[in-house]
Short mmCIF file of C-alpha atoms and ligand atoms in Angstrom, two decimals:
data_model
loop_
_atom_site.label_atom_id
_atom_site.label_comp_id
_atom_site.label_asym_id
_atom_site.label_seq_id
_atom_site.Cartn_x
_atom_site.Cartn_y
_atom_site.Cartn_z
CA PHE A 1 -31.82 -136.15 -66.12
CA LEU A 2 -33.39 -136.21 -62.66
CA ARG A 3 -30.00 -136.26 -60.97
CA SER A 4 -28.75 -133.24 -62.89
CA TYR A 5 -32.09 -131.46 -62.37
CA ASN A 6 -31.84 -131.92 -58.60
CA ARG A 7 -28.15 -130.94 -58.57
CA ARG A 8 -28.99 -127.69 -60.35
CA ALA A 9 -31.96 -127.02 -58.07
CA ARG A 10 -29.75 -127.62 -55.01
CA ALA A 11 -27.03 -125.27 -56.30
CA GLU A 12 -29.59 -122.55 -57.04
CA ALA A 13 -31.20 -123.04 -53.67
CA THR A 14 -27.99 -122.35 -51.74
CA VAL A 15 -29.01 -119.97 -49.02
CA HIS A 16 -26.70 -117.41 -47.40
CA PHE A 17 -27.55 -116.48 -43.83
CA VAL A 18 -26.68 -113.00 -42.57
CA SER A 19 -26.62 -112.26 -38.85
CA ASP A 20 -23.88 -109.64 -38.83
CA PRO A 21 -25.23 -106.05 -38.83
CA ALA A 22 -22.16 -104.79 -40.76
CA VAL A 23 -22.77 -107.29 -43.59
CA ALA A 24 -26.49 -106.41 -43.57
CA HIS A 25 -25.55 -102.73 -43.93
CA ARG A 26 -23.13 -103.43 -46.80
CA ALA A 27 -25.79 -105.43 -48.58
CA LEU A 28 -29.08 -103.66 -47.88
CA ILE A 29 -27.95 -100.04 -47.62
CA GLU A 30 -24.72 -99.75 -49.64
CA ASN A 31 -25.89 -102.08 -52.41
CA ALA A 32 -29.63 -101.56 -52.04
CA ASP A 33 -30.41 -101.81 -55.76
CA ASP A 34 -28.74 -105.23 -56.02
CA LEU A 35 -30.92 -106.63 -53.24
CA SER A 36 -34.28 -105.16 -54.07
CA SER A 37 -36.12 -108.33 -55.10
CA ARG A 38 -37.15 -111.37 -53.12
CA PRO A 39 -36.63 -114.90 -54.43
CA ALA A 40 -39.99 -115.52 -56.13
CA ALA A 41 -39.93 -119.31 -55.87
CA ILE A 42 -40.12 -119.16 -52.08
CA PHE A 43 -43.55 -117.65 -52.18
CA PRO A 44 -46.62 -119.52 -53.27
CA VAL A 45 -47.00 -117.10 -56.17
CA PHE A 46 -46.98 -119.94 -58.61
CA LEU A 47 -49.98 -121.47 -56.84
CA ALA A 48 -52.00 -118.34 -57.49
CA SER A 49 -50.70 -118.33 -61.03
CA LEU A 50 -52.02 -121.85 -61.55
CA ARG A 51 -55.50 -120.39 -61.30
CA ASP A 52 -55.25 -118.28 -64.44
CA GLY A 53 -51.83 -119.22 -65.79
CA ARG A 54 -50.23 -115.87 -64.83
CA ARG A 55 -48.03 -114.61 -62.02
CA ASN A 56 -50.28 -112.87 -59.53
CA ASP A 57 -47.91 -110.91 -57.36
CA ASN A 58 -48.69 -108.94 -54.28
CA MET A 59 -46.24 -106.24 -53.14
CA THR A 60 -44.08 -108.64 -51.13
CA THR A 61 -43.55 -111.04 -54.01
CA ALA A 62 -43.33 -108.55 -56.91
CA SER A 63 -39.88 -108.16 -58.48
CA TYR A 64 -38.27 -104.75 -58.15
CA GLY A 65 -39.56 -102.82 -61.15
CA PRO A 66 -42.49 -100.76 -62.49
CA HIS A 67 -45.22 -103.17 -61.28
CA TRP A 68 -43.87 -103.21 -57.71
CA ARG A 69 -43.35 -99.42 -57.82
CA ALA A 70 -47.00 -98.83 -58.80
CA LEU A 71 -48.24 -101.05 -55.94
CA ARG A 72 -45.89 -99.55 -53.39
CA CYS A 73 -46.64 -95.91 -54.35
CA ASN A 74 -50.36 -96.58 -54.12
CA LEU A 75 -50.08 -97.87 -50.53
CA ALA A 76 -47.27 -95.65 -49.28
CA SER A 77 -48.73 -92.44 -50.68
CA GLY A 78 -52.28 -93.41 -49.70
CA ILE A 79 -53.43 -94.91 -46.42
CA LEU A 80 -49.94 -95.34 -44.98
CA HIS A 81 -48.51 -91.92 -45.83
CA PRO A 82 -47.03 -90.26 -42.70
CA SER A 83 -49.27 -87.22 -43.25
CA ARG A 84 -52.34 -89.48 -42.90
CA LEU A 85 -51.32 -90.83 -39.50
CA ALA A 86 -52.95 -87.88 -37.76
CA SER A 87 -56.31 -88.60 -39.37
CA LEU A 88 -55.94 -92.33 -38.67
CA ALA A 89 -55.39 -91.65 -34.96
CA PRO A 90 -59.12 -91.47 -34.00
CA LEU A 91 -59.72 -94.88 -35.65
CA LEU A 92 -56.79 -96.38 -33.79
CA GLN A 93 -58.08 -94.91 -30.52
CA GLU A 94 -61.53 -96.36 -31.19
CA ALA A 95 -59.96 -99.81 -31.75
CA ALA A 96 -58.00 -99.49 -28.47
CA GLU A 97 -61.13 -98.44 -26.56
CA THR A 98 -63.06 -101.43 -27.92
CA LEU A 99 -60.22 -103.71 -26.86
CA VAL A 100 -60.11 -102.31 -23.34
CA GLY A 101 -63.92 -102.35 -23.08
CA GLY A 102 -63.97 -106.03 -24.09
CA LEU A 103 -61.33 -106.98 -21.51
CA SER A 104 -63.09 -105.02 -18.77
CA THR A 105 -66.24 -107.10 -19.18
CA ARG A 106 -64.41 -110.44 -18.96
CA GLY A 107 -65.28 -112.45 -15.83
CA GLU A 108 -63.45 -111.63 -12.59
CA ILE A 109 -62.39 -115.28 -12.21
CA GLU A 110 -60.76 -115.31 -15.63
CA LYS A 111 -59.02 -112.05 -14.81
CA ALA A 112 -57.73 -113.40 -11.50
CA ALA A 113 -56.60 -116.84 -12.74
CA GLY A 114 -55.05 -115.76 -16.01
CA LEU A 115 -56.37 -113.80 -18.96
CA ARG A 116 -55.05 -114.60 -22.40
CA VAL A 117 -54.52 -111.40 -24.34
CA ARG A 118 -53.49 -112.64 -27.78
CA GLY A 119 -57.06 -113.38 -28.94
CA PRO A 120 -58.63 -110.03 -27.95
CA VAL A 121 -55.65 -108.00 -29.29
CA THR A 122 -55.77 -109.95 -32.56
CA ALA A 123 -59.51 -109.32 -32.89
CA ALA A 124 -59.03 -105.57 -32.27
CA ALA A 125 -56.12 -105.26 -34.75
CA PHE A 126 -57.93 -107.31 -37.37
CA ALA A 127 -61.13 -105.26 -37.03
CA LEU A 128 -59.10 -102.10 -37.63
CA SER A 129 -57.27 -103.59 -40.64
CA THR A 130 -60.60 -104.73 -42.11
CA ARG A 131 -61.96 -101.23 -41.70
CA LEU A 132 -58.93 -99.66 -43.39
CA CYS A 133 -59.12 -102.22 -46.16
CA PHE A 134 -62.83 -102.40 -46.91
CA GLY A 135 -64.51 -99.49 -45.11
CA ASP A 136 -67.17 -99.46 -42.41
CA SER A 137 -69.76 -101.83 -43.86
CA VAL A 138 -68.30 -105.32 -43.18
CA ASP A 139 -70.55 -107.25 -40.79
CA ASP A 140 -69.19 -109.20 -37.80
CA ALA A 141 -69.77 -112.70 -39.23
CA HIS A 142 -68.00 -111.85 -42.46
CA ARG A 143 -65.11 -110.27 -40.56
CA HIS A 144 -64.73 -113.31 -38.30
CA ALA A 145 -64.66 -115.63 -41.32
CA MET A 146 -61.96 -113.44 -42.92
CA GLY A 147 -60.03 -113.44 -39.64
CA ARG A 148 -60.05 -117.24 -39.56
CA VAL A 149 -58.91 -117.60 -43.16
CA THR A 150 -56.16 -114.98 -42.68
CA ARG A 151 -54.86 -116.78 -39.59
CA ASP A 152 -55.00 -120.21 -41.27
CA SER A 153 -53.26 -118.87 -44.38
CA MET A 154 -50.42 -117.39 -42.32
CA LEU A 155 -50.04 -120.69 -40.48
CA ALA A 156 -50.01 -122.65 -43.74
CA ILE A 157 -47.40 -120.33 -45.28
CA GLY A 158 -45.35 -120.79 -42.09
CA GLU A 159 -45.45 -124.57 -42.59
CA LEU A 160 -43.69 -124.16 -45.93
CA SER A 161 -40.00 -124.93 -45.50
CA PRO A 162 -37.82 -121.78 -45.78
CA ARG A 163 -35.77 -123.80 -48.27
CA PHE A 164 -38.76 -124.22 -50.57
CA ASP A 165 -37.47 -123.33 -54.05
CA GLY A 166 -40.29 -124.32 -56.42
CA SER A 167 -38.41 -127.42 -57.64
CA MET A 168 -40.28 -130.69 -58.15
CA LEU A 169 -38.55 -132.16 -55.12
CA SER A 170 -39.49 -129.33 -52.80
CA LYS A 171 -43.07 -129.38 -54.10
CA LEU A 172 -43.23 -133.05 -53.12
CA VAL A 173 -41.74 -132.39 -49.69
CA ASN A 174 -44.15 -129.51 -49.10
CA TRP A 175 -47.23 -130.98 -50.78
CA ARG A 176 -49.38 -130.85 -47.68
CA ALA A 177 -48.73 -127.15 -46.98
CA LEU A 178 -49.11 -126.30 -50.67
CA GLY A 179 -52.48 -128.06 -50.83
CA ARG A 180 -53.69 -126.11 -47.81
CA ILE A 181 -52.43 -122.80 -49.20
CA SER A 182 -54.17 -123.46 -52.51
CA ALA A 183 -57.50 -124.20 -50.78
CA LEU A 184 -57.16 -121.13 -48.57
CA LEU A 185 -56.48 -118.86 -51.56
CA GLY A 186 -59.80 -120.04 -52.98
CA ARG A 187 -61.59 -119.31 -49.71
CA GLN A 188 -60.05 -115.82 -49.53
CA ALA A 189 -61.35 -115.07 -53.03
CA GLU A 190 -64.87 -116.19 -52.02
CA LEU A 191 -64.86 -113.91 -48.98
CA TYR A 192 -63.33 -110.83 -50.62
CA ARG A 193 -65.37 -110.99 -53.85
CA PRO A 194 -68.59 -109.41 -52.46
CA LEU A 195 -66.58 -106.71 -50.69
CA ILE A 196 -64.69 -105.87 -53.90
CA ALA A 197 -68.04 -105.69 -55.73
CA ALA A 198 -69.41 -103.37 -53.02
CA ALA A 199 -66.35 -101.12 -53.43
CA ALA A 200 -66.86 -101.02 -57.20
CA ALA A 201 -70.51 -99.98 -56.64
CA ARG A 202 -69.37 -97.32 -54.14
CA LYS A 203 -67.03 -95.97 -56.76
CA GLN A 204 -69.95 -95.48 -59.14
CA SER A 205 -71.89 -93.51 -56.52
CA HIS A 206 -68.82 -91.58 -55.22
CA SER A 207 -69.60 -92.51 -51.61
CA GLY A 208 -68.04 -94.37 -48.69
CA LEU A 209 -65.19 -92.63 -46.88
CA CYS A 210 -64.08 -94.87 -44.01
CA GLY A 211 -64.67 -93.27 -40.60
CA GLY A 212 -65.62 -90.20 -42.62
CA VAL A 213 -61.92 -89.50 -43.30
CA PHE A 214 -60.24 -91.67 -45.93
CA GLN A 215 -60.65 -93.93 -48.89
CA PRO A 216 -60.42 -97.67 -48.02
CA TYR A 217 -57.45 -99.57 -49.50
CA VAL A 218 -59.67 -101.65 -51.80
CA ASP A 219 -61.05 -98.49 -53.43
CA SER A 220 -57.54 -97.26 -54.20
CA LEU A 221 -56.67 -100.66 -55.71
CA LEU A 222 -59.70 -100.47 -58.01
CA ASP A 223 -58.53 -97.05 -59.23
CA LEU A 224 -54.93 -98.18 -59.67
CA ARG A 225 -53.48 -98.81 -63.12
CA VAL A 226 -50.31 -100.92 -63.37
CA PRO A 227 -48.02 -101.29 -66.39
CA ALA A 228 -49.44 -103.80 -68.87
CA ASP A 229 -47.19 -106.75 -69.78
CA ASP A 230 -46.80 -105.44 -73.33
CA GLY A 231 -45.80 -101.89 -74.26
CA ASP A 232 -46.55 -98.66 -72.47
CA ALA A 233 -50.23 -99.26 -71.80
CA ARG A 234 -51.59 -99.55 -68.28
CA ARG A 235 -54.21 -101.95 -67.02
CA ALA A 236 -56.46 -102.48 -64.00
CA LEU A 237 -55.57 -105.18 -61.44
CA ARG A 238 -57.04 -108.65 -62.00
CA GLU A 239 -59.26 -110.20 -59.32
CA THR A 240 -56.57 -112.70 -58.27
CA GLU A 241 -54.11 -109.84 -57.79
CA LEU A 242 -56.64 -107.85 -55.76
CA VAL A 243 -57.22 -110.85 -53.49
CA GLY A 244 -53.47 -111.29 -52.92
CA LEU A 245 -52.97 -107.61 -52.11
CA LEU A 246 -55.93 -107.47 -49.72
CA PHE A 247 -54.75 -110.60 -47.91
CA GLU A 248 -51.26 -109.09 -47.65
CA PHE A 249 -52.67 -105.92 -46.04
CA LEU A 250 -54.88 -107.81 -43.58
CA GLY A 251 -52.11 -110.23 -42.60
CA ALA A 252 -49.31 -107.65 -42.36
CA GLY A 253 -51.43 -105.18 -40.42
CA THR A 254 -52.41 -107.72 -37.78
CA GLY A 255 -49.88 -110.48 -37.00
CA SER A 256 -46.76 -108.36 -36.43
CA VAL A 257 -48.61 -105.77 -34.37
CA VAL A 258 -50.14 -108.43 -32.10
CA THR A 259 -46.81 -110.25 -31.73
CA CYS A 260 -45.03 -107.07 -30.65
CA ALA A 261 -47.79 -105.95 -28.26
CA GLU A 262 -47.76 -109.39 -26.56
CA TRP A 263 -43.95 -109.41 -26.10
CA ALA A 264 -43.98 -105.86 -24.74
CA LEU A 265 -46.69 -106.78 -22.20
CA ALA A 266 -44.75 -109.92 -21.22
CA HIS A 267 -41.70 -107.80 -20.36
CA LEU A 268 -43.83 -105.27 -18.48
CA ILE A 269 -45.16 -108.13 -16.34
CA ASP A 270 -41.67 -109.51 -15.84
CA GLN A 271 -40.36 -106.09 -14.76
CA PRO A 272 -43.11 -104.34 -12.74
CA GLU A 273 -40.87 -101.29 -12.18
CA VAL A 274 -40.80 -100.70 -15.97
CA GLN A 275 -44.60 -101.09 -16.05
CA ASP A 276 -45.01 -98.51 -13.23
CA LYS A 277 -42.68 -96.04 -14.93
CA LEU A 278 -44.57 -96.44 -18.21
CA ARG A 279 -47.93 -95.98 -16.47
CA ARG A 280 -46.72 -92.76 -14.85
CA GLU A 281 -45.73 -91.39 -18.26
CA ILE A 282 -49.06 -92.40 -19.81
CA ASN A 283 -51.09 -90.93 -16.93
CA ASP A 284 -49.10 -87.68 -16.99
CA ASP A 285 -49.67 -87.26 -20.70
CA ALA A 286 -52.22 -84.51 -21.17
CA ASP A 287 -53.01 -85.42 -24.77
CA ALA A 288 -53.42 -89.18 -24.60
CA GLY A 289 -54.32 -89.04 -28.28
CA GLY A 290 -52.75 -88.95 -31.69
CA LYS A 291 -49.92 -86.42 -31.43
CA SER A 292 -48.41 -88.02 -28.32
CA LEU A 293 -48.50 -91.42 -29.91
CA ARG A 294 -46.56 -90.14 -32.89
CA THR A 295 -44.03 -87.84 -31.30
CA GLY A 296 -44.52 -87.74 -27.51
CA MET A 297 -44.24 -90.29 -24.69
CA PRO A 298 -40.54 -91.18 -25.10
CA TYR A 299 -40.67 -94.05 -22.60
CA LEU A 300 -43.59 -95.71 -24.42
CA ASN A 301 -41.62 -95.36 -27.64
CA ALA A 302 -38.55 -96.86 -25.92
CA VAL A 303 -40.54 -99.84 -24.56
CA VAL A 304 -41.86 -100.64 -28.06
CA LEU A 305 -38.42 -100.26 -29.68
CA GLU A 306 -36.79 -102.48 -27.04
CA SER A 307 -39.43 -105.13 -27.62
CA LEU A 308 -38.90 -104.95 -31.39
CA ARG A 309 -35.13 -105.16 -30.93
CA MET A 310 -35.32 -108.33 -28.86
CA HIS A 311 -38.26 -109.97 -30.62
CA PRO A 312 -38.64 -108.70 -34.19
CA PRO A 313 -42.06 -110.17 -35.13
CA VAL A 314 -40.83 -111.05 -38.64
CA PRO A 315 -37.68 -112.98 -37.68
CA ILE A 316 -36.21 -113.48 -41.16
CA ILE A 317 -36.28 -111.41 -44.32
CA LEU A 318 -35.42 -112.77 -47.73
CA ARG A 319 -33.69 -111.23 -50.69
CA ALA A 320 -32.23 -112.30 -54.01
CA ALA A 321 -28.76 -110.70 -54.34
CA HIS A 322 -27.14 -109.82 -57.65
CA GLY A 323 -23.83 -108.23 -58.73
CA GLU A 324 -21.87 -106.36 -56.07
CA GLY A 325 -24.66 -107.05 -53.61
CA ALA A 326 -24.06 -110.81 -53.95
CA ARG A 327 -20.35 -110.29 -53.29
CA ALA A 328 -21.16 -108.09 -50.27
CA VAL A 329 -23.00 -111.08 -48.81
CA GLY A 330 -21.07 -114.09 -50.12
CA GLY A 331 -17.57 -112.53 -49.94
CA ALA A 332 -15.16 -111.48 -52.69
CA ALA A 333 -14.72 -115.12 -53.77
CA THR A 334 -18.37 -115.42 -54.83
CA VAL A 335 -18.00 -116.48 -58.45
CA SER A 336 -21.21 -118.19 -59.42
CA VAL A 337 -24.40 -116.26 -58.82
CA PRO A 338 -27.47 -117.98 -60.29
CA ALA A 339 -29.51 -115.92 -62.76
CA SER A 340 -32.28 -115.74 -60.15
CA GLY A 341 -29.76 -114.20 -57.68
CA LEU A 342 -28.06 -115.47 -54.56
CA ARG A 343 -30.68 -116.37 -51.97
CA VAL A 344 -30.07 -114.46 -48.75
CA MET A 345 -31.81 -114.69 -45.39
CA PHE A 346 -31.24 -111.87 -42.90
CA ASN A 347 -31.77 -112.96 -39.31
CA LEU A 348 -33.38 -109.93 -37.65
CA GLY A 349 -33.41 -111.52 -34.18
CA HIS A 350 -29.63 -112.04 -34.21
CA ILE A 351 -28.98 -108.59 -35.65
CA GLY A 352 -30.89 -106.91 -32.79
CA ARG A 353 -28.93 -108.87 -30.20
CA ASP A 354 -25.46 -108.51 -31.68
CA ARG A 355 -22.87 -108.19 -28.88
CA LYS A 356 -20.71 -105.79 -30.88
CA MET A 357 -23.65 -103.39 -31.14
CA TRP A 358 -25.48 -103.76 -27.84
CA ALA A 359 -24.54 -103.86 -24.16
CA ASP A 360 -26.23 -106.83 -22.44
CA PRO A 361 -28.37 -107.55 -25.50
CA GLY A 362 -30.42 -110.23 -23.70
CA GLU A 363 -31.70 -107.71 -21.12
CA PHE A 364 -34.93 -105.79 -21.64
CA ARG A 365 -33.80 -102.23 -20.93
CA PRO A 366 -35.92 -99.53 -22.65
CA GLU A 367 -33.73 -96.78 -21.10
CA ARG A 368 -31.10 -97.47 -23.76
CA PHE A 369 -33.38 -95.68 -26.28
CA LEU A 370 -33.81 -92.55 -24.11
CA ALA A 371 -31.68 -89.38 -24.34
CA GLY A 372 -28.15 -90.20 -23.16
CA GLY A 373 -28.67 -93.96 -23.69
CA GLU A 374 -26.51 -96.11 -25.96
CA ALA A 375 -29.25 -96.14 -28.63
CA GLU A 376 -30.80 -92.70 -28.30
CA ASP A 377 -30.48 -92.15 -32.09
CA VAL A 378 -31.83 -95.57 -33.08
CA GLY A 379 -35.33 -95.66 -34.55
CA PRO A 380 -37.52 -98.41 -36.01
CA THR A 381 -35.76 -98.29 -39.41
CA PRO A 382 -31.99 -97.96 -39.86
CA GLY A 383 -30.42 -94.73 -41.11
CA SER A 384 -27.78 -94.65 -43.82
CA LYS A 385 -24.74 -94.86 -41.49
CA GLU A 386 -25.19 -98.22 -39.78
CA ILE A 387 -27.64 -100.97 -38.92
CA ARG A 388 -28.13 -101.81 -35.25
CA MET A 389 -31.60 -103.30 -35.53
CA MET A 390 -34.04 -103.66 -38.41
CA PRO A 391 -37.41 -105.02 -37.24
CA PHE A 392 -39.09 -103.38 -40.25
CA GLY A 393 -36.34 -104.42 -42.68
CA ALA A 394 -34.04 -102.05 -44.54
CA GLY A 395 -33.38 -100.67 -48.01
CA SER A 396 -35.93 -100.11 -50.74
CA ARG A 397 -38.15 -103.03 -49.64
CA HIS A 398 -38.41 -101.98 -45.99
CA CYS A 399 -41.89 -102.14 -44.47
CA PRO A 400 -44.19 -99.37 -45.72
CA GLY A 401 -46.37 -99.87 -42.61
CA VAL A 402 -43.71 -98.77 -40.11
CA GLY A 403 -45.48 -95.53 -39.11
CA MET A 404 -48.89 -97.11 -38.71
CA GLY A 405 -47.46 -100.25 -37.06
CA MET A 406 -45.55 -98.25 -34.42
CA MET A 407 -48.54 -96.03 -33.74
CA LEU A 408 -50.96 -98.93 -33.39
CA ILE A 409 -48.72 -100.86 -30.99
CA LYS A 410 -48.22 -97.75 -28.87
CA CYS A 411 -51.95 -97.02 -28.92
CA PHE A 412 -52.87 -100.54 -27.72
CA LEU A 413 -50.11 -100.67 -25.13
CA ALA A 414 -50.95 -97.22 -23.72
CA ALA A 415 -54.63 -98.18 -23.37
CA LEU A 416 -53.87 -101.57 -21.76
CA VAL A 417 -51.40 -100.14 -19.24
CA ARG A 418 -53.52 -97.09 -18.41
CA GLU A 419 -56.58 -99.23 -17.72
CA PHE A 420 -55.13 -102.35 -16.05
CA GLU A 421 -52.35 -103.53 -13.77
CA TRP A 422 -50.61 -106.60 -15.21
CA ALA A 423 -49.08 -109.42 -13.14
CA PRO A 424 -47.99 -113.04 -13.79
CA ASP A 425 -50.82 -115.61 -13.80
CA CYS A 426 -51.07 -118.30 -11.12
CA SER A 427 -47.95 -120.04 -12.49
CA GLY A 428 -46.04 -117.05 -11.07
CA ARG A 429 -43.75 -116.53 -14.06
CA VAL A 430 -43.68 -115.44 -17.69
CA ASP A 431 -42.31 -117.99 -20.13
CA MET A 432 -40.20 -116.04 -22.63
CA THR A 433 -39.60 -118.95 -25.04
CA GLU A 434 -39.92 -117.90 -28.68
CA LEU A 435 -41.88 -119.85 -31.25
CA ASP A 436 -39.89 -120.87 -34.30
CA GLY A 437 -42.26 -119.85 -37.07
CA PHE A 438 -43.22 -117.35 -39.74
CA LEU A 439 -43.84 -114.85 -36.92
CA LYS A 440 -41.71 -114.91 -33.79
CA MET A 441 -44.58 -115.17 -31.31
CA MET A 442 -44.42 -116.24 -27.68
CA LYS A 443 -44.39 -120.03 -27.70
CA LYS A 444 -46.75 -120.10 -24.75
CA PRO A 445 -49.40 -117.41 -25.32
CA LEU A 446 -49.20 -114.77 -22.61
CA SER A 447 -51.59 -115.30 -19.73
CA ALA A 448 -51.76 -112.64 -17.03
CA ARG A 449 -53.59 -111.61 -13.87
CA VAL A 450 -55.30 -108.36 -14.63
CA LYS A 451 -56.55 -105.76 -12.15
CA GLN A 452 -58.56 -102.85 -13.40
CA HIS A 453 -57.69 -99.39 -12.08
CA ALA A 454 -60.48 -97.68 -10.21
C1 HEM B 1 -45.13 -104.20 -35.95
C2 HEM B 1 -45.58 -104.08 -37.17
C3 HEM B 1 -44.84 -104.53 -38.41
C4 HEM B 1 -43.61 -105.14 -38.53
C5 HEM B 1 -42.64 -105.55 -37.43
C6 HEM B 1 -43.38 -105.35 -39.96
C7 HEM B 1 -42.24 -105.92 -40.49
C8 HEM B 1 -41.99 -106.04 -41.86
C9 HEM B 1 -40.77 -106.56 -42.43
C10 HEM B 1 -39.56 -107.07 -41.62
C11 HEM B 1 -40.89 -106.52 -43.77
C12 HEM B 1 -39.82 -106.96 -44.80
C13 HEM B 1 -38.92 -105.77 -45.05
C14 HEM B 1 -37.69 -106.03 -45.88
O1 HEM B 1 -37.63 -107.02 -46.63
O2 HEM B 1 -36.75 -105.20 -45.81
C15 HEM B 1 -42.19 -105.97 -44.08
C16 HEM B 1 -42.68 -105.77 -45.34
C17 HEM B 1 -43.94 -105.31 -45.61
N1 HEM B 1 -44.88 -104.87 -44.68
FE1 HEM B 1 -44.64 -104.77 -42.69
N2 HEM B 1 -44.47 -104.87 -40.64
C18 HEM B 1 -45.37 -104.35 -39.73
C19 HEM B 1 -46.57 -103.73 -40.01
C20 HEM B 1 -47.09 -103.56 -41.27
C21 HEM B 1 -48.35 -102.91 -41.57
C22 HEM B 1 -49.25 -102.26 -40.52
C23 HEM B 1 -48.52 -103.00 -42.93
C24 HEM B 1 -49.65 -102.51 -43.78
C25 HEM B 1 -50.86 -102.48 -43.45
C26 HEM B 1 -47.36 -103.68 -43.48
C27 HEM B 1 -47.18 -103.99 -44.81
C28 HEM B 1 -46.02 -104.51 -45.35
C29 HEM B 1 -45.81 -104.73 -46.78
C30 HEM B 1 -46.83 -104.47 -47.89
C31 HEM B 1 -44.51 -105.22 -46.94
C32 HEM B 1 -43.81 -105.57 -48.26
C33 HEM B 1 -43.07 -104.32 -48.77
C34 HEM B 1 -42.33 -104.47 -50.10
O3 HEM B 1 -41.93 -105.57 -50.46
O4 HEM B 1 -42.14 -103.45 -50.77
N3 HEM B 1 -46.53 -104.01 -42.44
N4 HEM B 1 -42.84 -105.68 -42.88
#
């Protein structure tokens, strides 16, 4: 029995790796509907479900269908809607100013020997995400505790083998990471519970716009009604679902943004002429605020895109492929597709450095994204014609935070380059080795000599 169980689990767990942009296009764009779910077993959904015996999906883990659609519409038409980006801009600017202010007051010795930027940028991005999620009333100690648990949860999820398939064998192999994830889910619930209760009380008194401009994410989740499991009725979200969705927002809004900002700064240090050119554009920009960050400053946009092309913060995306979509990935000879779908991993790092698509793909050259460059029409998400890079994914499950993510990275980078000059630390070089993990961070956190402009 055990042997046949393991054989079946192994067959179902066969993973197809896609690094070819043409195959990714065939699968994710031409057969989008057949690749619109992620393999559920990979995610620790079942751990959350152990708590109350039900699946407790967040948006990432939800199967393509009415439940996912309700969650996605709520976020994409609420806080993250492109028309809201203008009103979010002042909050983003405030976060960037706090970041720069904090770095300015660091000791001169630290600045001269080598300043590590990952911590301060993470703190600034997390403070903003917390504000968007819960409003303006979260105190510092509570926010720091949530920051720690978010970071630890991401690390624990990263420890889970990408081949984890929910089988008994893989649970045994991953028992340590699963135990940690389970404990951290409990801690998240403890920390979010009072903030959810405060949002419910706010709702009663019709108060509490964040920054005076918009409804925090948690408030919208309390208002949301999702399809009930039986019939046409709709129901409110359960506490365990709320916790999962809030963690998803805090994690997604922080880690990828920080990873991209750090890589971009690393390249600006490595190529001072690119840094100078960027600084000139930023200084010449009359409106250093919201509109420029969205549609102006082409070189800043190009620097961020080039960084995302070379180092997509989320290195792998996962899908379960069915029908024609499975054949688009596995080839015409694909005969047996498990009921749960063919498991597919798209390697975003390889796709952005494909030699057929890019000249000198290993070189950091933002000019390729400017008018007349080889990639002048390429944006953060692929169009319908071809895929050349896809740092925010592609198809119906692409990242809903692309607009806010791009704007936040640009806002941080513009502030950091306007305010400081960046140079290698006393080691004299920038180590560009990538960390093999859930997020493709710099293996050695960036440390830089920083000189403040007069
Ligand atoms: C530099 C910033 C970011 C990067 C590089 C990034 C990247 C990604 C990628 C690669 C995916 C998977 C897409 C796919 O499977 O096709 C994703 C999904 C997602 N991202 Fe982002 N992301 C970023 C920022 C954000 C922000 C700011 C938020 C929200 C606050 C966010 C929320 C989400 C959510 C909820 C999903 C799941 C969507 C679904 O399954 O429908 N992300 N992101």
